[in-house]
Amino acid sequence: MTSIIAENVTIDFPIYGGSHRSLRQTLFARTGGLIRQEGTGRQQRTIVRALDGLSFTLQNGDRLGLIGHNGAGKSTLLKVLAGVYKPDSGSLRIEGRVSPLFNSAPGLDPDDNGYENITTCGLFLGMTAEEINRKLPDIVAFCELGEYLDLPVRTYSNGMVARLGFAIATSIDPDILLLDEGLGAGDAAFAERAETRMKALIQRTRILVLASHSDALIKGMCNRAILLEKGSLIAIGPVDDILDRYHKRLTPAQVA
Amino acid sequence: MKAVLVKADYATARADIIDGLLAFRIWTRLGWQEVKRRYRRTVFGPFWATLSIGMFIGGMVFIWAPLFHADVRSYLPFLSAGLVAWTFATALITEGCGTYTAGVSLITQLNFPYTVLNFMVVWRNIIVFFHNVVIVVIVVIALQVPVSWKTLLLFPGIAIVAVNGAWMTVLFGMLSARFRDIPPFVGNLMQILMFITPVFWFASQLGGNSQVVVKYNFMYHLIEVMRAPMLGTAPSPISYAVTLGLAVIGWLVTFDIYARFRRRIPYWL
């Protein structure tokens, strides 16, 4: 049984390196949560509450879309589900193999050749050596890189690196799949095949959690949605209702 | 201090270390790749490190042997074995500082046993050591340094240093991730330690009153469990006692700290 049960999950980011510049960067990069100061004098530190008391339950067949502004906590929530950040308070129970597919192929090294990177990334994505060997022909066929796979990845074009990363990442068999804005995948001709492959991956996934700003993507892939605002869960429900609420909450100032 | 009160999660720390060890396929692979990668498109490859130590020894031996009133025939093996052992032990500490900061993209994207990164650093340095040891082999053959069964004690010596190095990479890796002043500080410290540890000079040359500098210097004992066998002698029981004790205490302390702060590592990066 694959499931995710989150109860009152809260995440605080202490901000290290007090310089104004790095503080500002960190805030923009990570969260739009509430900022507070703790302690006094030299002990004082800045803490950002990135997620504030989130509770929800996901089960087999749930395809959850995360909706919210920049810094609402979508990516942080994905990282919490991936096990990167452990909640400061509250509890999170996850059953099943979690596969986070964020930006790039994990462990990808530009100096290694394509084959070496397939193995390294595969291992980091949680595949066993046998699994990787079994899937190698499929990955090789899909990325269509041919003899380039014998060359160092730094000689690839950006599109080719994206193809390779995509081919590796989508070869996994996850119980729970975490996606941030979908995965980029090269030129137009490739995009169509990529979409088919992505759909197949989601088909064999039990639970999907997808963070995106694209209404179309959320509508196309999800059957439930969560609206996040400043780290709090505002609403959870059917995709159309939640998207509706999201757009109504945009004040004129925010639209401009 | 609020930090002291952080609750320890021993189960997670233990699981991390065990899973990390079991993932030897990943860290042996990454360690090799790293060595290969560093020297790609070079002629001598990993032997560049070896060559530079060799050149250093070749240049210095003629200054230092007379300076320390030593005969080149006995000083040269001593210096080569000592320097190669020193390079291994200190690399574990200085490179250990960068363990987690170098793994930032993995740590902030995936949930995996972080100790994989530590074992990778240790493994990589063992590989490099076996390149550097060529210098000692050449010197030993050229000067006919006696080789006996005691030479085989080098292997437990390597193991002891590696086990110590492993906890050091965890501890210094964490400290360096949180406090960015640690790596330059450790780098400086190692430079000073290099001169107050008997690598260039013999411990026996130090007067009776100054022997403390050697006796309580853990680096000396770490070097000694490797250097003595390379010179065909057995390390003293004291060196074994100190290094084994250091391994036990080091791991206990590191384990406790790791259990308390492992979960904070991604926040620090």
Coordinates of C-alpha atoms in Angstrom, one line a residue:
Chain A
M1 CA 0.0 0.0 0.0
T2 CA 1.5 3.3 -1.1
S3 CA 0.5 6.3 0.9
I4 CA 1.6 9.7 2.3
I5 CA 0.2 10.9 5.6
A6 CA 1.3 14.4 6.6
E7 CA 0.2 15.8 10.0
N8 CA 1.0 19.3 11.0
V9 CA 4.2 19.3 9.0
T10 CA 6.3 22.5 9.8
I11 CA 9.6 23.5 8.3
D12 CA 11.8 26.4 9.6
F13 CA 14.8 27.6 7.7
P14 CA 17.4 29.2 9.9
I15 CA 19.3 31.7 7.8
Y16 CA 23.0 31.3 8.0
G17 CA 25.6 33.8 6.8
G18 CA 24.0 37.1 8.0
S19 CA 25.1 39.4 5.3
H20 CA 22.3 41.4 3.8
R21 CA 22.9 40.1 0.3
S22 CA 23.0 36.4 1.1
L23 CA 20.0 36.8 3.3
R24 CA 18.0 38.4 0.5
Q25 CA 19.1 35.7 -2.0
T26 CA 18.1 32.9 0.4
L27 CA 14.7 34.4 0.9
F28 CA 14.0 34.8 -2.8
A29 CA 15.4 31.4 -3.6
R30 CA 13.5 29.4 -1.1
T31 CA 10.4 30.8 0.3
G32 CA 8.0 33.5 0.9
G33 CA 7.2 32.2 4.3
L34 CA 7.0 34.3 7.5
I35 CA 10.3 35.8 8.6
R36 CA 10.9 36.2 12.3
Q37 CA 13.9 36.9 14.6
E38 CA 14.8 34.7 17.4
G39 CA 17.1 35.4 20.4
T40 CA 18.9 38.6 21.2
G41 CA 22.3 40.1 20.6
R42 CA 24.8 37.8 19.1
Q43 CA 22.5 34.8 19.5
Q44 CA 20.0 36.5 17.3
R45 CA 19.1 34.7 14.1
T46 CA 16.6 34.9 11.3
I47 CA 14.2 32.1 10.8
V48 CA 11.9 31.7 7.9
R49 CA 8.9 29.5 8.4
A50 CA 8.6 27.8 5.0
L51 CA 5.8 25.4 5.8
D52 CA 3.3 26.0 8.5
G53 CA 1.3 23.0 9.9
L54 CA 0.4 21.1 6.7
S55 CA -1.9 18.1 7.0
F56 CA -3.1 15.9 4.2
T57 CA -3.3 12.3 3.1
L58 CA -2.5 10.8 -0.3
Q59 CA -3.3 7.3 -1.4
N60 CA -2.9 5.0 -4.4
G61 CA -4.1 6.8 -7.6
D62 CA -3.8 10.3 -6.2
R63 CA -2.3 12.8 -8.6
L64 CA -1.7 15.9 -6.6
G65 CA -1.0 19.3 -8.0
L66 CA 0.8 21.9 -5.9
I67 CA -0.5 25.4 -6.7
G68 CA 0.8 28.7 -5.3
H69 CA 2.9 31.8 -6.0
N70 CA 6.6 31.8 -6.1
G71 CA 7.8 31.1 -2.6
A72 CA 4.5 29.7 -1.4
G73 CA 6.3 26.5 -0.3
K74 CA 5.7 24.2 -3.3
S75 CA 9.3 23.2 -3.8
T76 CA 10.0 23.0 -0.1
L77 CA 7.0 20.6 0.3
L78 CA 8.4 18.5 -2.6
K79 CA 11.7 18.4 -0.8
V80 CA 10.1 17.4 2.4
L81 CA 8.3 14.6 0.7
A82 CA 11.6 13.6 -0.9
G83 CA 13.1 13.3 2.6
V84 CA 15.6 16.0 2.0
Y85 CA 14.3 18.2 4.8
K86 CA 13.0 16.5 8.0
P87 CA 10.0 18.3 9.5
D88 CA 10.8 20.4 12.6
S89 CA 7.5 19.4 14.1
G90 CA 4.5 17.3 13.1
S91 CA 4.9 14.0 11.5
L92 CA 5.2 12.5 8.0
R93 CA 4.6 8.9 7.2
I94 CA 5.5 7.7 3.7
E95 CA 5.0 4.2 2.4
G96 CA 6.6 3.3 -0.9
R97 CA 9.6 4.2 -2.9
V98 CA 9.9 7.9 -3.5
S99 CA 11.5 9.2 -6.6
P100 CA 12.2 12.9 -6.8
L101 CA 12.8 14.1 -10.3
F102 CA 13.9 17.7 -9.8
N103 CA 16.1 19.8 -12.1
S104 CA 18.9 17.7 -13.4
A105 CA 20.0 14.1 -13.3
P106 CA 21.6 13.6 -9.8
G107 CA 25.3 13.1 -9.8
L108 CA 25.7 13.9 -13.5
D109 CA 29.3 14.7 -14.3
P110 CA 30.3 16.6 -17.4
D111 CA 33.7 14.9 -17.7
D112 CA 32.2 11.4 -17.7
N113 CA 30.8 9.8 -20.8
G114 CA 27.1 9.1 -21.4
Y115 CA 27.3 5.4 -20.3
E116 CA 29.2 6.3 -17.1
N117 CA 26.6 8.9 -16.3
I118 CA 23.7 6.6 -16.9
T119 CA 25.2 4.3 -14.2
T120 CA 26.0 7.0 -11.7
C121 CA 22.6 8.7 -12.0
G122 CA 20.8 5.4 -12.0
L123 CA 22.5 4.4 -8.7
F124 CA 21.6 7.8 -7.2
L125 CA 18.0 7.5 -8.4
G126 CA 17.9 4.3 -6.3
M127 CA 18.2 1.7 -9.1
T128 CA 20.4 -1.4 -8.6
A129 CA 23.2 -2.2 -10.9
E130 CA 21.1 -5.1 -12.4
E131 CA 18.2 -2.7 -12.9
I132 CA 20.4 -0.3 -14.7
N133 CA 21.8 -3.0 -17.0
R134 CA 18.3 -4.2 -17.8
K135 CA 17.1 -0.7 -18.7
L136 CA 20.2 0.4 -20.5
P137 CA 19.0 -0.6 -24.0
D138 CA 15.8 1.4 -23.4
I139 CA 17.6 4.5 -22.2
V140 CA 20.0 4.3 -25.1
A141 CA 17.3 3.9 -27.6
F142 CA 15.1 6.6 -26.2
C143 CA 17.8 9.4 -25.9
E144 CA 18.9 8.7 -29.5
L145 CA 22.4 9.9 -28.7
G146 CA 24.1 7.0 -30.5
E147 CA 27.9 7.2 -30.5
Y148 CA 27.8 10.4 -28.5
L149 CA 27.3 8.2 -25.5
D150 CA 31.0 7.3 -25.7
L151 CA 32.0 10.9 -25.4
P152 CA 32.2 13.1 -22.3
V153 CA 28.9 14.8 -21.5
R154 CA 30.6 18.2 -21.7
T155 CA 30.8 17.8 -25.5
Y156 CA 27.0 17.6 -25.7
S157 CA 24.7 20.5 -26.5
N158 CA 22.3 21.6 -23.8
G159 CA 19.5 19.8 -25.5
M160 CA 21.5 16.6 -25.6
V161 CA 22.2 16.7 -21.9
A162 CA 18.5 17.3 -21.3
R163 CA 17.6 14.3 -23.4
L164 CA 20.1 12.1 -21.6
G165 CA 18.9 13.3 -18.2
F166 CA 15.3 12.8 -19.2
A167 CA 15.9 9.3 -20.6
I168 CA 17.5 8.2 -17.3
A169 CA 15.1 9.9 -15.0
T170 CA 12.0 8.5 -16.8
S171 CA 13.3 5.0 -16.8
I172 CA 12.6 4.5 -13.1
D173 CA 9.7 2.6 -11.5
P174 CA 8.6 4.8 -8.7
D175 CA 5.8 4.2 -6.2
I176 CA 5.7 7.9 -5.5
L177 CA 6.9 10.4 -8.1
L178 CA 7.7 14.0 -7.2
L179 CA 8.0 16.5 -10.1
D180 CA 8.9 20.2 -10.1
E181 CA 7.5 21.9 -13.2
G182 CA 7.7 18.8 -15.3
L183 CA 11.0 17.9 -17.0
G184 CA 12.5 19.8 -19.8
A185 CA 13.4 17.7 -22.9
G186 CA 15.1 19.2 -25.9
D187 CA 13.7 20.1 -29.3
A188 CA 10.1 19.9 -30.6
A189 CA 10.5 16.6 -32.4
F190 CA 11.8 15.1 -29.1
A191 CA 9.1 16.8 -27.0
E192 CA 6.3 14.7 -28.4
R193 CA 8.0 11.4 -27.7
A194 CA 9.0 12.8 -24.3
E195 CA 5.4 13.5 -23.5
T196 CA 4.4 10.0 -24.3
R197 CA 7.2 8.6 -22.2
M198 CA 6.3 10.9 -19.3
K199 CA 2.6 9.8 -19.5
A200 CA 3.8 6.2 -19.4
L201 CA 5.9 6.9 -16.3
I202 CA 3.0 8.6 -14.5
Q203 CA 0.8 5.6 -15.5
R204 CA 3.0 3.2 -13.6
T205 CA 3.3 5.5 -10.7
R206 CA 1.0 5.1 -7.7
I207 CA 1.1 8.6 -6.3
L208 CA 2.2 11.7 -8.2
V209 CA 3.0 15.1 -6.7
L210 CA 3.6 17.9 -9.2
A211 CA 4.4 21.5 -8.5
S212 CA 3.7 23.8 -11.4
H213 CA 2.6 27.3 -12.4
S214 CA 1.0 25.9 -15.6
D215 CA -2.8 25.4 -15.3
A216 CA -2.7 23.2 -18.3
L217 CA -0.1 20.9 -16.9
I218 CA -1.9 20.6 -13.6
K219 CA -5.2 20.0 -15.3
G220 CA -3.7 17.5 -17.6
M221 CA -2.0 15.4 -15.0
C222 CA -3.7 15.8 -11.7
N223 CA -6.9 14.8 -10.1
R224 CA -6.4 16.7 -6.8
A225 CA -4.7 19.9 -5.9
I226 CA -3.4 21.9 -2.9
L227 CA -3.3 25.7 -2.7
L228 CA -0.3 27.0 -0.8
E229 CA 0.2 30.5 0.4
K230 CA 3.2 31.7 2.5
G231 CA 3.8 28.2 3.7
S232 CA 0.2 27.5 4.7
L233 CA -2.3 25.1 3.2
I234 CA -5.2 27.3 2.1
A235 CA -7.3 24.6 0.4
I236 CA -7.3 21.0 -0.9
G237 CA -9.7 19.6 -3.3
P238 CA -10.6 18.9 -7.0
V239 CA -8.2 20.6 -9.5
D240 CA -10.8 22.9 -11.1
D241 CA -12.0 24.3 -7.7
I242 CA -8.6 24.9 -6.4
L243 CA -7.3 26.6 -9.6
D244 CA -10.4 28.8 -9.4
R245 CA -9.7 29.8 -5.9
Y246 CA -6.1 30.5 -6.8
H247 CA -7.0 32.9 -9.5
K248 CA -9.7 34.6 -7.4
R249 CA -7.1 35.3 -4.7
L250 CA -4.9 37.2 -7.0
T251 CA -5.5 40.8 -6.0
P252 CA -5.2 43.5 -8.7
A253 CA -1.8 44.5 -7.3
Q254 CA -0.5 41.0 -7.6
V255 CA -1.7 40.7 -11.2
A256 CA 0.2 43.9 -12.1
Chain B
M1 CA 23.3 26.9 24.2
K2 CA 20.2 25.7 22.5
A3 CA 22.2 23.5 20.1
V4 CA 23.2 21.1 22.9
L5 CA 19.6 20.3 23.5
V6 CA 19.0 18.9 20.1
K7 CA 17.5 15.5 20.4
A8 CA 19.7 12.7 19.1
D9 CA 18.3 10.3 16.5
Y10 CA 20.6 7.3 16.9
A11 CA 18.4 5.0 14.8
T12 CA 18.7 7.2 11.8
A13 CA 22.4 7.8 12.2
R14 CA 23.0 4.1 12.6
A15 CA 20.9 3.3 9.5
D16 CA 22.7 6.0 7.6
I17 CA 26.1 4.5 8.4
I18 CA 25.1 0.9 7.7
D19 CA 23.2 1.7 4.5
G20 CA 26.2 3.9 3.5
L21 CA 28.6 1.0 3.9
L22 CA 26.3 -1.3 2.0
A23 CA 26.1 1.1 -0.9
F24 CA 29.8 0.3 -1.5
R25 CA 29.0 -0.1 -5.2
I26 CA 28.3 3.7 -5.3
W27 CA 31.2 4.9 -3.3
T28 CA 33.8 2.7 -4.8
R29 CA 32.6 3.7 -8.2
L30 CA 32.5 7.4 -7.4
G31 CA 35.9 7.3 -5.7
W32 CA 37.5 5.7 -8.8
Q33 CA 35.7 8.1 -11.2
E34 CA 37.0 11.0 -9.2
V35 CA 40.6 9.8 -9.4
K36 CA 40.2 9.2 -13.1
R37 CA 38.5 12.5 -13.7
R38 CA 41.1 14.6 -11.9
Y39 CA 43.8 13.6 -14.2
R40 CA 42.0 13.1 -17.5
R41 CA 44.0 14.3 -20.5
T42 CA 47.2 14.2 -18.6
V43 CA 50.1 11.8 -19.4
F44 CA 51.0 10.7 -15.9
G45 CA 47.4 10.7 -14.5
P46 CA 47.1 10.1 -10.8
F47 CA 50.9 9.6 -10.7
W48 CA 51.3 13.4 -10.8
A49 CA 50.7 13.5 -7.1
T50 CA 53.3 10.8 -6.7
L51 CA 55.8 12.6 -8.9
S52 CA 55.4 15.8 -7.0
I53 CA 56.0 14.0 -3.7
G54 CA 59.0 12.2 -5.3
M55 CA 60.4 15.5 -6.6
F56 CA 60.0 17.1 -3.2
I57 CA 61.8 14.2 -1.5
G58 CA 64.5 14.1 -4.1
G59 CA 65.2 17.8 -3.7
M60 CA 65.0 18.0 0.1
V61 CA 66.8 14.9 1.1
F62 CA 70.2 16.5 0.3
I63 CA 69.4 19.5 2.5
W64 CA 67.8 17.8 5.4
A65 CA 69.9 14.7 5.8
P66 CA 73.0 16.7 6.7
L67 CA 70.8 19.2 8.5
F68 CA 69.4 16.5 10.8
H69 CA 72.8 14.8 10.9
A70 CA 71.4 11.7 9.3
D71 CA 72.9 9.4 6.7
V72 CA 71.1 9.6 3.4
R73 CA 70.7 5.8 3.2
S74 CA 68.6 5.8 6.4
Y75 CA 67.1 9.2 6.0
L76 CA 65.7 8.7 2.5
P77 CA 63.5 5.7 3.3
F78 CA 62.3 7.4 6.5
L79 CA 61.4 10.6 4.7
S80 CA 59.6 8.9 1.8
A81 CA 57.6 6.5 3.9
G82 CA 56.7 9.3 6.4
L83 CA 55.7 11.8 3.7
V84 CA 53.5 9.3 1.8
A85 CA 51.8 8.3 5.1
W86 CA 51.4 11.9 6.1
T87 CA 49.9 12.8 2.7
F88 CA 47.3 10.1 3.1
A89 CA 46.3 11.0 6.7
T90 CA 46.1 14.7 6.2
A91 CA 44.2 14.4 2.9
L92 CA 41.5 12.6 4.8
I93 CA 41.2 15.5 7.1
T94 CA 41.5 18.4 4.7
E95 CA 39.4 16.8 2.0
G96 CA 37.0 15.5 4.6
C97 CA 36.1 19.2 5.3
G98 CA 34.6 19.5 1.9
T99 CA 32.6 16.2 2.0
Y100 CA 29.2 17.7 2.4
T101 CA 29.7 21.1 0.8
A102 CA 30.9 19.3 -2.4
G103 CA 27.8 17.0 -2.3
V104 CA 25.4 20.0 -2.1
S105 CA 23.5 19.1 -5.2
L106 CA 22.9 15.6 -4.1
I107 CA 22.1 16.4 -0.5
T108 CA 19.5 19.1 -1.4
Q109 CA 17.8 16.9 -4.0
L110 CA 17.8 13.4 -2.6
N111 CA 17.3 11.4 0.5
F112 CA 20.3 9.0 0.8
P113 CA 22.9 7.9 3.3
Y114 CA 25.2 10.9 3.4
T115 CA 28.0 8.6 4.7
V116 CA 28.3 7.4 1.1
L117 CA 30.0 10.7 0.4
N118 CA 32.4 10.1 3.4
F119 CA 33.3 6.6 2.3
M120 CA 33.9 7.9 -1.2
V121 CA 36.5 10.4 0.1
V122 CA 38.2 7.7 2.1
W123 CA 38.2 5.2 -0.8
R124 CA 39.5 7.8 -3.2
N125 CA 42.4 8.6 -0.9
I126 CA 43.2 4.9 -0.4
I127 CA 43.5 4.7 -4.2
V128 CA 45.8 7.7 -4.3
F129 CA 47.9 6.2 -1.5
F130 CA 48.5 3.1 -3.5
H131 CA 49.8 5.4 -6.3
N132 CA 52.1 7.3 -3.9
V133 CA 53.4 4.2 -2.2
V134 CA 55.3 3.5 -5.5
I135 CA 57.9 6.0 -4.3
V136 CA 58.5 4.0 -1.1
V137 CA 58.7 0.7 -3.1
I138 CA 61.4 2.2 -5.3
V139 CA 63.4 3.6 -2.4
V140 CA 63.1 0.4 -0.5
I141 CA 64.3 -1.7 -3.5
A142 CA 67.1 0.8 -4.4
L143 CA 68.5 1.0 -0.9
Q144 CA 67.8 -2.6 0.0
V145 CA 65.8 -1.7 3.1
P146 CA 65.0 -5.1 4.8
V147 CA 61.6 -6.4 4.0
S148 CA 60.0 -8.9 6.4
W149 CA 56.7 -10.2 7.6
K150 CA 56.5 -6.9 9.5
T151 CA 56.1 -5.1 6.3
L152 CA 52.7 -6.7 6.0
L153 CA 51.6 -4.7 9.0
L154 CA 51.2 -1.8 6.6
F155 CA 47.8 -3.2 5.7
P156 CA 46.3 -3.1 9.2
G157 CA 48.0 0.3 9.4
I158 CA 46.1 1.6 6.4
A159 CA 42.9 0.1 7.8
I160 CA 43.4 1.9 11.1
V161 CA 44.1 5.2 9.4
A162 CA 41.1 4.8 7.1
V163 CA 38.7 4.0 10.0
N164 CA 40.0 7.1 11.8
G165 CA 39.8 9.1 8.6
A166 CA 36.2 8.0 8.1
W167 CA 35.0 9.6 11.3
M168 CA 37.1 12.7 10.7
T169 CA 35.4 13.2 7.3
V170 CA 32.0 13.0 9.0
L171 CA 32.9 15.3 11.8
F172 CA 34.9 17.8 9.9
G173 CA 32.5 17.6 7.0
M174 CA 29.6 18.6 9.3
L175 CA 31.6 21.3 11.1
S176 CA 32.7 22.8 7.7
A177 CA 29.2 22.8 6.3
R178 CA 28.0 24.8 9.3
F179 CA 31.0 27.0 10.0
R180 CA 32.7 28.0 6.8
D181 CA 35.9 29.1 8.7
I182 CA 36.7 25.5 9.5
P183 CA 38.4 24.4 6.2
P184 CA 41.0 27.2 6.0
F185 CA 41.6 26.8 9.7
V186 CA 42.2 23.0 9.4
G187 CA 44.4 23.6 6.3
N188 CA 46.6 26.0 8.4
L189 CA 46.6 23.6 11.3
M190 CA 47.8 20.7 9.1
Q191 CA 50.7 22.8 7.9
I192 CA 51.9 23.5 11.4
L193 CA 51.3 19.9 12.4
M194 CA 53.5 18.8 9.6
F195 CA 56.5 20.5 11.2
I196 CA 55.9 19.5 14.8
T197 CA 55.2 15.9 13.8
P198 CA 58.3 13.7 13.2
V199 CA 58.0 13.5 9.4
F200 CA 61.2 15.4 8.5
W201 CA 63.1 14.6 11.7
F202 CA 63.4 11.6 13.9
A203 CA 61.4 11.5 17.1
S204 CA 64.5 10.4 19.0
Q205 CA 66.3 13.6 18.0
L206 CA 64.0 15.6 20.3
G207 CA 65.3 16.1 23.8
G208 CA 63.7 14.3 26.7
N209 CA 61.7 17.3 27.8
S210 CA 60.2 17.9 24.4
Q211 CA 59.1 14.3 23.9
V212 CA 55.6 15.3 25.0
V213 CA 55.2 17.0 21.6
V214 CA 55.5 13.6 20.0
K215 CA 53.9 11.4 22.6
Y216 CA 50.6 13.2 22.6
N217 CA 50.5 14.0 19.0
F218 CA 47.9 11.7 17.5
M219 CA 49.2 12.5 14.0
Y220 CA 52.5 11.0 14.9
H221 CA 50.9 7.7 15.9
L222 CA 48.7 7.7 12.8
I223 CA 51.8 8.1 10.6
E224 CA 53.8 5.6 12.6
V225 CA 51.3 2.6 12.2
M226 CA 52.0 3.0 8.4
R227 CA 55.6 4.2 8.3
A228 CA 57.2 1.7 10.6
P229 CA 56.0 -1.3 8.5
M230 CA 57.1 0.4 5.3
L231 CA 60.6 0.5 6.9
G232 CA 60.4 -3.2 7.8
T233 CA 59.8 -2.6 11.5
A234 CA 56.8 -3.1 13.8
P235 CA 55.1 0.0 15.2
S236 CA 55.2 0.4 18.9
P237 CA 52.2 -0.9 20.9
I238 CA 51.7 2.6 22.1
S239 CA 51.0 3.7 18.6
Y240 CA 48.5 1.0 18.1
A241 CA 46.9 1.8 21.5
V242 CA 46.6 5.5 20.6
T243 CA 45.3 5.0 17.1
L244 CA 42.8 2.3 18.0
G245 CA 41.6 4.3 21.0
L246 CA 41.3 7.4 18.8
A247 CA 39.2 5.3 16.4
V248 CA 36.8 4.2 19.1
I249 CA 36.5 7.6 20.9
G250 CA 36.4 9.4 17.6
W251 CA 33.6 7.3 16.2
L252 CA 31.6 7.4 19.5
V253 CA 31.7 11.2 19.7
T254 CA 31.1 11.6 15.9
F255 CA 28.2 9.2 16.1
D256 CA 26.5 11.2 18.8
I257 CA 27.0 14.5 17.0
Y258 CA 25.9 12.9 13.7
A259 CA 22.8 11.6 15.4
R260 CA 22.0 15.1 16.6
F261 CA 22.8 17.1 13.6
R262 CA 22.5 14.9 10.5
R263 CA 19.1 16.2 9.8
R264 CA 20.4 19.8 9.8
I265 CA 23.0 19.2 7.1
P266 CA 20.8 20.1 4.2
Y267 CA 19.8 23.3 5.9
W268 CA 23.4 24.3 6.3
L269 CA 24.2 23.9 2.6

